[in-house]
Amino acid sequence: MTTRRGFLGTATAAGAVTILGSSTATAVTAGTTGTEPVGSTVENAREAILAVNRGMRANYAVLKSDLIKHLSPVVVVQNDAKGGKFTLVHNGTQQSANPVSPVFELAKSISHVPLGIFSTIAPYLSDKVPNLPNADRIDPHDLKMVAFKGTGTTDWITPLKNFAANLTVARGNLDDADLPAEMVTSCGQLLDAALKFVDTSVAGKSFDMKSFEDFSGSVYPNIRTNMKYAADAQIAGVQQIMKKWRAQIGEEEWKDLYTVVISQWTTSVLNQNTIIIRPCMNPAKVDTHLIDLPAVEPPADPVFVALDNLARIVQDNIAAEMVFPVDHVVADALKGQQDLLSDEILDQLGGTAPGALTSSATASGLAATSGLAASAADACPFHKKVAQA
């Protein structure tokens, strides 16, 4: 869905200069040279009206581009396999660190073995949901789409054996990886079970959902053990870097800190770094200054993406109060993730909005993370419209 901020953000800084510098912007349509025949009176009138919005977007983009240079202090977190790359932006300078111990990545690497096997064999599953205890949790249509090659071929054997070769090498080096003893045992048991599943499946030239779930269910305790060590490593690393930077810039500036956590949609609700960072920030401002920013894929320049989005948020915070001084509900909508037309659309649709509060997974996740889900819902005009319906 195209959101208000997404729409406003379509003009780049360079595009804004072009629009502002064009003396013919109000007289011609986009894509014309100004030499074509003049259109109808209605077309010209509409073009003049649309030029107003182009001018607004140009001004908005210029403000955002300039504001980026003045955002401080900001911590940008790019979630990655290492537990997160952290960047402190402070008074025009940047410093980055990967503060989480290697134990985090190592624990997750072995815990991902069942997912690696699944990814290899999934297209060759039967497209019929079998009679298993969790059968009612599996969407038949989703399964049909995932099992797109079916059971009539054994093309899965070679890639599965190739993956097993990686597992064998990892198993042989496990004792030399300088890991906690409990984690060595856990990882060893998981790898042994995975190799047994591969050997059995290859030997019989067959597998099914049940045989895989028998394997994955048996190693779940090992995964939980690894999760414990991964979480411990991440908490220690994130807390340490936040404490270091807090001392570095001082309490006076730290109280106004913004933190932007960039993640993928699948981890944007209750993201692990967001949870750890929250207690490190000013409790009076954390609900508005800790921002989860889902991305389709990890951006090439995460710091710029974070600052670009934060600039929109910061300038909208001021714009909201100045543009809508007589309507605090609409002002709050401009400040937040709610589209300005949402209330009016809800009214015209009779006040029913299935999933309105969960249309943004990140918004609901932030409310849950902050422990303010109830109060946020009470204050949200979105929610108020639904509740009154």
Short mmCIF file of C-alpha atoms in Angstrom, two decimals:
data_model
loop_
_atom_site.label_atom_id
_atom_site.label_comp_id
_atom_site.label_asym_id
_atom_site.label_seq_id
_atom_site.Cartn_x
_atom_site.Cartn_y
_atom_site.Cartn_z
CA MET A 1 0.00 0.00 0.00
CA THR A 2 1.30 3.45 -0.91
CA THR A 3 1.52 5.43 2.28
CA ARG A 4 1.54 9.17 2.78
CA ARG A 5 5.24 9.18 3.59
CA GLY A 6 6.08 6.85 0.72
CA PHE A 7 4.28 9.20 -1.65
CA LEU A 8 5.99 12.29 -0.31
CA GLY A 9 9.35 10.61 -0.50
CA THR A 10 9.24 9.92 -4.24
CA ALA A 11 10.99 13.19 -5.06
CA THR A 12 14.75 12.97 -4.64
CA ALA A 13 16.90 15.91 -3.73
CA ALA A 14 18.12 16.16 -7.31
CA GLY A 15 14.57 15.87 -8.60
CA ALA A 16 13.50 18.59 -6.23
CA VAL A 17 16.06 21.00 -7.66
CA THR A 18 14.86 20.21 -11.16
CA ILE A 19 11.24 20.85 -10.25
CA LEU A 20 11.97 24.05 -8.37
CA GLY A 21 14.11 25.37 -11.21
CA SER A 22 11.59 24.72 -13.96
CA SER A 23 9.76 27.80 -15.17
CA THR A 24 7.34 25.65 -17.18
CA ALA A 25 6.34 23.28 -14.41
CA THR A 26 2.85 24.72 -14.17
CA ALA A 27 2.23 24.79 -17.90
CA VAL A 28 3.17 21.36 -19.21
CA THR A 29 2.55 17.79 -18.16
CA ALA A 30 5.31 15.44 -17.03
CA GLY A 31 7.17 14.02 -19.98
CA THR A 32 6.39 16.89 -22.38
CA THR A 33 8.82 19.44 -23.79
CA GLY A 34 6.52 22.45 -23.83
CA THR A 35 6.26 22.47 -27.63
CA GLU A 36 3.25 20.16 -27.94
CA PRO A 37 -0.20 21.60 -28.73
CA VAL A 38 -1.96 23.10 -25.78
CA GLY A 39 -4.48 20.69 -24.25
CA SER A 40 -8.07 21.30 -23.28
CA THR A 41 -9.07 23.87 -20.72
CA VAL A 42 -9.83 21.10 -18.22
CA GLU A 43 -6.43 19.45 -18.77
CA ASN A 44 -4.59 22.73 -18.36
CA ALA A 45 -6.57 23.58 -15.25
CA ARG A 46 -5.84 20.19 -13.69
CA GLU A 47 -2.19 20.47 -14.60
CA ALA A 48 -1.98 23.80 -12.82
CA ILE A 49 -3.55 22.24 -9.74
CA LEU A 50 -1.22 19.21 -9.80
CA ALA A 51 1.77 21.53 -10.08
CA VAL A 52 0.97 22.69 -6.54
CA ASN A 53 1.54 19.20 -5.20
CA ARG A 54 4.74 18.81 -7.20
CA GLY A 55 5.98 22.02 -5.65
CA MET A 56 5.08 20.77 -2.19
CA ARG A 57 6.94 17.49 -2.77
CA ALA A 58 9.95 19.39 -4.05
CA ASN A 59 10.06 21.62 -0.98
CA TYR A 60 9.53 18.62 1.29
CA ALA A 61 12.39 16.72 -0.35
CA VAL A 62 14.77 19.67 -0.06
CA LEU A 63 13.96 20.08 3.63
CA LYS A 64 14.50 16.36 4.23
CA SER A 65 17.79 16.33 2.36
CA ASP A 66 19.12 19.27 4.36
CA LEU A 67 17.76 17.98 7.66
CA ILE A 68 19.66 14.68 7.33
CA LYS A 69 22.92 16.55 7.93
CA HIS A 70 21.66 17.83 11.29
CA LEU A 71 20.28 14.61 12.82
CA SER A 72 22.15 13.86 16.05
CA PRO A 73 22.58 11.78 18.10
CA VAL A 74 21.33 8.69 16.26
CA VAL A 75 22.20 5.01 16.56
CA VAL A 76 21.54 3.00 13.40
CA VAL A 77 21.31 -0.77 13.73
CA GLN A 78 21.57 -3.03 10.74
CA ASN A 79 20.51 -6.54 11.71
CA ASP A 80 22.88 -9.10 10.25
CA ALA A 81 24.26 -12.59 10.80
CA LYS A 82 26.80 -11.25 13.29
CA GLY A 83 24.16 -9.86 15.68
CA GLY A 84 23.98 -6.37 14.21
CA LYS A 85 26.20 -3.60 12.88
CA PHE A 86 25.80 -0.50 15.06
CA THR A 87 26.61 3.03 13.87
CA LEU A 88 26.60 6.13 16.07
CA VAL A 89 25.86 9.35 14.17
CA HIS A 90 26.90 12.31 16.29
CA ASN A 91 27.49 15.91 15.24
CA GLY A 92 28.31 14.99 11.65
CA THR A 93 30.59 12.06 12.49
CA GLN A 94 29.99 8.32 12.30
CA GLN A 95 31.55 5.35 14.06
CA SER A 96 30.54 1.72 13.56
CA ALA A 97 30.99 -1.54 15.42
CA ASN A 98 29.88 -5.18 15.39
CA PRO A 99 29.70 -5.56 19.18
CA VAL A 100 28.30 -9.08 19.48
CA SER A 101 30.57 -12.03 20.27
CA PRO A 102 31.19 -14.62 17.49
CA VAL A 103 29.35 -17.15 19.68
CA PHE A 104 26.11 -15.55 18.46
CA GLU A 105 26.74 -16.31 14.79
CA LEU A 106 28.20 -19.75 15.49
CA ALA A 107 25.21 -20.81 17.59
CA LYS A 108 22.78 -19.65 14.93
CA SER A 109 24.77 -21.28 12.14
CA ILE A 110 24.32 -24.79 13.56
CA SER A 111 20.75 -24.08 14.64
CA HIS A 112 19.92 -23.29 11.01
CA VAL A 113 20.79 -26.82 9.87
CA PRO A 114 17.15 -28.06 9.84
CA LEU A 115 16.15 -24.99 7.83
CA GLY A 116 19.00 -25.69 5.41
CA ILE A 117 17.79 -29.25 4.87
CA PHE A 118 14.20 -28.08 4.52
CA SER A 119 15.20 -25.54 1.88
CA THR A 120 16.84 -28.32 -0.13
CA ILE A 121 14.04 -30.87 -0.02
CA ALA A 122 10.91 -28.68 0.20
CA PRO A 123 10.18 -28.54 -3.57
CA TYR A 124 10.14 -32.36 -3.64
CA LEU A 125 7.53 -32.81 -0.90
CA SER A 126 4.12 -34.25 -1.61
CA ASP A 127 1.66 -31.41 -2.13
CA LYS A 128 -0.90 -33.12 0.12
CA VAL A 129 -0.92 -32.35 3.84
CA PRO A 130 -0.34 -35.64 5.68
CA ASN A 131 -2.07 -36.74 8.86
CA LEU A 132 0.35 -35.25 11.37
CA PRO A 133 -0.28 -33.63 14.76
CA ASN A 134 0.39 -30.17 13.29
CA ALA A 135 -1.52 -30.77 10.04
CA ASP A 136 -4.16 -28.14 10.86
CA ARG A 137 -1.43 -25.52 11.06
CA ILE A 138 -0.21 -26.11 7.50
CA ASP A 139 -1.95 -24.16 4.74
CA PRO A 140 -2.69 -26.61 1.87
CA HIS A 141 -2.37 -23.90 -0.77
CA ASP A 142 0.97 -22.74 0.60
CA LEU A 143 2.21 -26.33 0.56
CA LYS A 144 1.16 -26.77 -3.08
CA MET A 145 3.18 -23.70 -4.02
CA VAL A 146 6.26 -24.79 -2.05
CA ALA A 147 6.18 -28.41 -3.29
CA PHE A 148 6.43 -27.31 -6.92
CA LYS A 149 8.58 -30.24 -8.15
CA GLY A 150 6.77 -33.09 -6.43
CA THR A 151 7.81 -36.61 -5.47
CA GLY A 152 8.38 -38.00 -8.95
CA THR A 153 12.10 -37.25 -9.04
CA THR A 154 15.20 -37.78 -6.94
CA ASP A 155 16.96 -34.62 -8.11
CA TRP A 156 17.14 -33.61 -4.45
CA ILE A 157 19.78 -36.23 -3.63
CA THR A 158 22.82 -34.41 -5.02
CA PRO A 159 22.15 -30.99 -3.40
CA LEU A 160 21.27 -32.71 -0.12
CA LYS A 161 24.53 -34.68 -0.17
CA ASN A 162 26.43 -31.47 -0.95
CA PHE A 163 24.90 -29.78 2.07
CA ALA A 164 25.68 -32.85 4.19
CA ALA A 165 29.34 -32.53 3.17
CA ASN A 166 29.37 -29.06 4.80
CA LEU A 167 27.82 -30.53 7.92
CA THR A 168 30.46 -33.25 8.06
CA VAL A 169 33.29 -30.73 7.90
CA ALA A 170 31.66 -28.61 10.59
CA ARG A 171 31.22 -31.67 12.81
CA GLY A 172 34.89 -32.52 12.48
CA ASN A 173 35.98 -29.02 13.52
CA LEU A 174 33.49 -28.50 16.32
CA ASP A 175 35.87 -29.31 19.17
CA ASP A 176 38.39 -26.73 17.97
CA ALA A 177 35.99 -23.79 17.70
CA ASP A 178 36.51 -22.57 21.29
CA LEU A 179 32.83 -22.82 22.20
CA PRO A 180 31.22 -23.39 25.62
CA ALA A 181 31.18 -27.10 26.47
CA GLU A 182 27.39 -27.31 26.61
CA MET A 183 27.14 -25.70 23.20
CA VAL A 184 29.70 -28.10 21.72
CA THR A 185 27.59 -31.02 22.93
CA SER A 186 24.38 -29.45 21.65
CA CYS A 187 25.81 -28.66 18.21
CA GLY A 188 27.35 -32.13 17.94
CA GLN A 189 24.04 -33.85 18.66
CA LEU A 190 22.23 -31.67 16.13
CA LEU A 191 24.79 -32.31 13.39
CA ASP A 192 24.79 -36.05 14.06
CA ALA A 193 21.00 -36.21 13.80
CA ALA A 194 21.04 -34.17 10.59
CA LEU A 195 23.63 -36.43 8.96
CA LYS A 196 21.62 -39.49 9.98
CA PHE A 197 18.49 -38.02 8.35
CA VAL A 198 20.44 -37.35 5.14
CA ASP A 199 22.00 -40.82 5.07
CA THR A 200 18.65 -42.53 5.65
CA SER A 201 16.86 -40.42 3.04
CA VAL A 202 19.56 -40.88 0.39
CA ALA A 203 19.85 -44.61 1.01
CA GLY A 204 16.12 -45.11 0.67
CA LYS A 205 15.79 -42.46 -2.08
CA SER A 206 12.81 -41.19 -0.15
CA PHE A 207 11.70 -38.76 2.52
CA ASP A 208 8.42 -37.19 3.51
CA MET A 209 7.09 -34.56 5.86
CA LYS A 210 6.85 -37.05 8.73
CA SER A 211 10.44 -38.27 8.47
CA PHE A 212 11.68 -34.69 8.38
CA GLU A 213 9.54 -33.65 11.36
CA ASP A 214 10.76 -36.67 13.32
CA PHE A 215 14.29 -35.36 12.78
CA SER A 216 13.55 -31.66 13.39
CA GLY A 217 11.48 -32.38 16.48
CA SER A 218 14.28 -34.49 17.96
CA VAL A 219 16.85 -31.67 17.72
CA TYR A 220 14.63 -28.91 19.07
CA PRO A 221 16.20 -29.12 22.57
CA ASN A 222 19.60 -28.58 20.95
CA ILE A 223 18.31 -25.52 19.13
CA ARG A 224 16.97 -24.12 22.41
CA THR A 225 20.37 -24.57 24.02
CA ASN A 226 22.04 -22.70 21.16
CA MET A 227 19.43 -19.96 21.36
CA LYS A 228 20.35 -19.44 25.01
CA TYR A 229 23.99 -18.84 24.14
CA ALA A 230 23.15 -16.64 21.14
CA ALA A 231 20.84 -14.46 23.23
CA ASP A 232 23.40 -14.13 26.02
CA ALA A 233 26.08 -13.04 23.54
CA GLN A 234 23.82 -10.51 21.89
CA ILE A 235 22.59 -8.95 25.11
CA ALA A 236 26.14 -8.53 26.41
CA GLY A 237 27.44 -7.02 23.17
CA VAL A 238 24.60 -4.58 22.58
CA GLN A 239 24.51 -3.38 26.17
CA GLN A 240 28.26 -2.84 26.12
CA ILE A 241 28.28 -0.67 22.97
CA MET A 242 25.30 1.38 24.11
CA LYS A 243 26.94 1.97 27.50
CA LYS A 244 30.19 3.01 25.80
CA TRP A 245 28.49 5.52 23.50
CA ARG A 246 26.32 6.87 26.29
CA ALA A 247 29.43 7.73 28.30
CA GLN A 248 31.06 9.15 25.19
CA ILE A 249 28.38 11.69 24.25
CA GLY A 250 27.09 12.41 27.76
CA GLU A 251 23.71 12.20 29.47
CA GLU A 252 22.44 15.55 28.19
CA GLU A 253 22.58 14.44 24.55
CA TRP A 254 21.79 10.79 25.22
CA LYS A 255 18.34 11.63 26.58
CA ASP A 256 17.33 12.79 23.07
CA LEU A 257 18.86 9.80 21.26
CA TYR A 258 17.02 8.34 18.28
CA THR A 259 17.66 4.69 17.41
CA VAL A 260 16.63 3.23 14.06
CA VAL A 261 16.69 -0.57 13.76
CA ILE A 262 16.64 -1.80 10.17
CA SER A 263 15.33 -5.32 9.76
CA GLN A 264 13.42 -7.48 7.34
CA TRP A 265 9.65 -7.83 7.70
CA THR A 266 10.01 -11.34 9.14
CA THR A 267 11.95 -10.02 12.17
CA SER A 268 10.53 -6.52 12.53
CA VAL A 269 8.15 -7.31 15.40
CA LEU A 270 9.88 -7.83 18.74
CA ASN A 271 13.21 -7.63 16.98
CA GLN A 272 15.96 -8.84 19.29
CA ASN A 273 18.05 -5.67 19.05
CA THR A 274 15.01 -3.48 19.66
CA ILE A 275 14.25 -5.39 22.86
CA ILE A 276 17.80 -5.05 24.17
CA ILE A 277 18.16 -1.39 23.22
CA ARG A 278 14.90 -0.22 24.80
CA PRO A 279 16.12 -0.18 28.44
CA CYS A 280 19.28 1.64 27.33
CA MET A 281 17.36 4.70 26.14
CA ASN A 282 15.59 7.56 27.90
CA PRO A 283 12.33 5.98 29.16
CA ALA A 284 10.47 9.26 28.67
CA LYS A 285 11.19 9.29 24.94
CA VAL A 286 11.89 5.70 23.96
CA ASP A 287 8.38 5.06 22.63
CA THR A 288 8.81 7.76 19.98
CA HIS A 289 12.59 7.62 19.54
CA LEU A 290 13.13 3.86 19.05
CA ILE A 291 12.05 3.09 15.50
CA ASP A 292 11.77 -0.30 13.80
CA LEU A 293 12.23 0.11 10.05
CA PRO A 294 11.44 -3.03 8.01
CA ALA A 295 13.15 -3.33 4.63
CA VAL A 296 12.47 -5.77 1.80
CA GLU A 297 16.18 -6.55 1.58
CA PRO A 298 19.17 -5.20 3.52
CA PRO A 299 19.86 -1.77 2.00
CA ALA A 300 23.18 -1.01 0.33
CA ASP A 301 23.59 2.05 2.56
CA PRO A 302 21.71 1.33 5.79
CA VAL A 303 22.85 4.51 7.54
CA PHE A 304 21.52 6.73 4.76
CA VAL A 305 18.24 4.80 4.60
CA ALA A 306 17.82 5.15 8.36
CA LEU A 307 18.61 8.88 8.36
CA ASP A 308 16.44 9.51 5.31
CA ASN A 309 13.44 7.94 7.03
CA LEU A 310 14.26 9.56 10.36
CA ALA A 311 14.40 12.98 8.70
CA ARG A 312 10.83 12.46 7.47
CA ILE A 313 9.74 11.50 10.96
CA VAL A 314 11.44 14.44 12.65
CA GLN A 315 10.18 17.06 10.21
CA ASP A 316 6.68 15.58 10.34
CA ASN A 317 6.74 15.88 14.14
CA ILE A 318 7.02 19.65 13.80
CA ALA A 319 4.90 19.93 10.66
CA ALA A 320 2.05 18.06 12.36
CA GLU A 321 1.65 20.65 15.10
CA MET A 322 2.06 23.63 12.78
CA VAL A 323 -0.12 22.38 9.90
CA PHE A 324 -2.88 20.95 12.10
CA PRO A 325 -2.85 23.12 15.26
CA VAL A 326 -6.63 22.87 15.62
CA ASP A 327 -6.95 19.07 15.33
CA HIS A 328 -4.66 17.02 17.55
CA VAL A 329 -6.04 13.72 16.24
CA VAL A 330 -5.01 14.53 12.68
CA ALA A 331 -1.73 15.98 13.93
CA ASP A 332 -0.99 12.69 15.69
CA ALA A 333 -1.76 10.84 12.45
CA LEU A 334 0.76 12.96 10.54
CA LYS A 335 3.33 12.26 13.24
CA GLY A 336 2.80 8.53 13.19
CA GLN A 337 2.28 5.62 10.79
CA GLN A 338 -1.38 6.28 10.18
CA ASP A 339 -2.41 7.59 6.75
CA LEU A 340 -4.23 10.92 7.00
CA LEU A 341 -7.17 9.60 4.98
CA SER A 342 -7.71 6.58 7.21
CA ASP A 343 -10.32 8.15 9.50
CA GLU A 344 -12.32 9.51 6.60
CA ILE A 345 -12.18 6.17 4.78
CA LEU A 346 -13.27 4.36 7.92
CA ASP A 347 -16.21 6.74 8.26
CA GLN A 348 -17.28 6.19 4.67
CA LEU A 349 -16.94 2.42 5.02
CA GLY A 350 -19.16 2.43 8.07
CA GLY A 351 -16.40 2.35 10.64
CA THR A 352 -15.40 -1.26 9.98
CA ALA A 353 -11.74 -1.92 9.41
CA PRO A 354 -10.81 -5.61 9.69
CA GLY A 355 -7.22 -5.83 10.83
CA ALA A 356 -6.85 -2.06 11.00
CA LEU A 357 -4.64 -2.22 14.04
CA THR A 358 -2.53 -4.98 12.55
CA SER A 359 -2.25 -3.66 9.00
CA SER A 360 1.27 -2.65 9.97
CA ALA A 361 3.05 -5.51 11.67
CA THR A 362 5.71 -3.12 12.84
CA ALA A 363 3.22 -0.74 14.42
CA SER A 364 1.59 -3.50 16.43
CA GLY A 365 4.97 -4.91 17.31
CA LEU A 366 6.18 -1.59 18.62
CA ALA A 367 3.12 -1.29 20.81
CA ALA A 368 3.65 -4.77 22.19
CA THR A 369 7.36 -4.22 22.67
CA SER A 370 6.83 -1.00 24.57
CA GLY A 371 4.28 -2.57 26.87
CA LEU A 372 1.89 0.17 25.85
CA ALA A 373 -0.37 -1.81 23.55
CA ALA A 374 -3.51 -0.98 25.50
CA SER A 375 -2.82 2.70 26.05
CA ALA A 376 -1.66 3.16 22.46
CA ALA A 377 -4.83 1.54 21.19
CA ASP A 378 -6.97 3.76 23.41
CA ALA A 379 -5.25 6.88 22.09
CA CYS A 380 -5.27 5.80 18.45
CA PRO A 381 -8.05 7.40 16.38
CA PHE A 382 -7.91 4.31 14.14
CA HIS A 383 -8.87 2.17 17.10
CA LYS A 384 -11.41 4.68 18.34
CA LYS A 385 -13.34 4.52 15.07
CA VAL A 386 -13.48 0.73 15.17
CA ALA A 387 -14.45 0.63 18.83
CA GLN A 388 -17.36 3.01 18.26
CA ALA A 389 -18.68 1.05 15.30
#
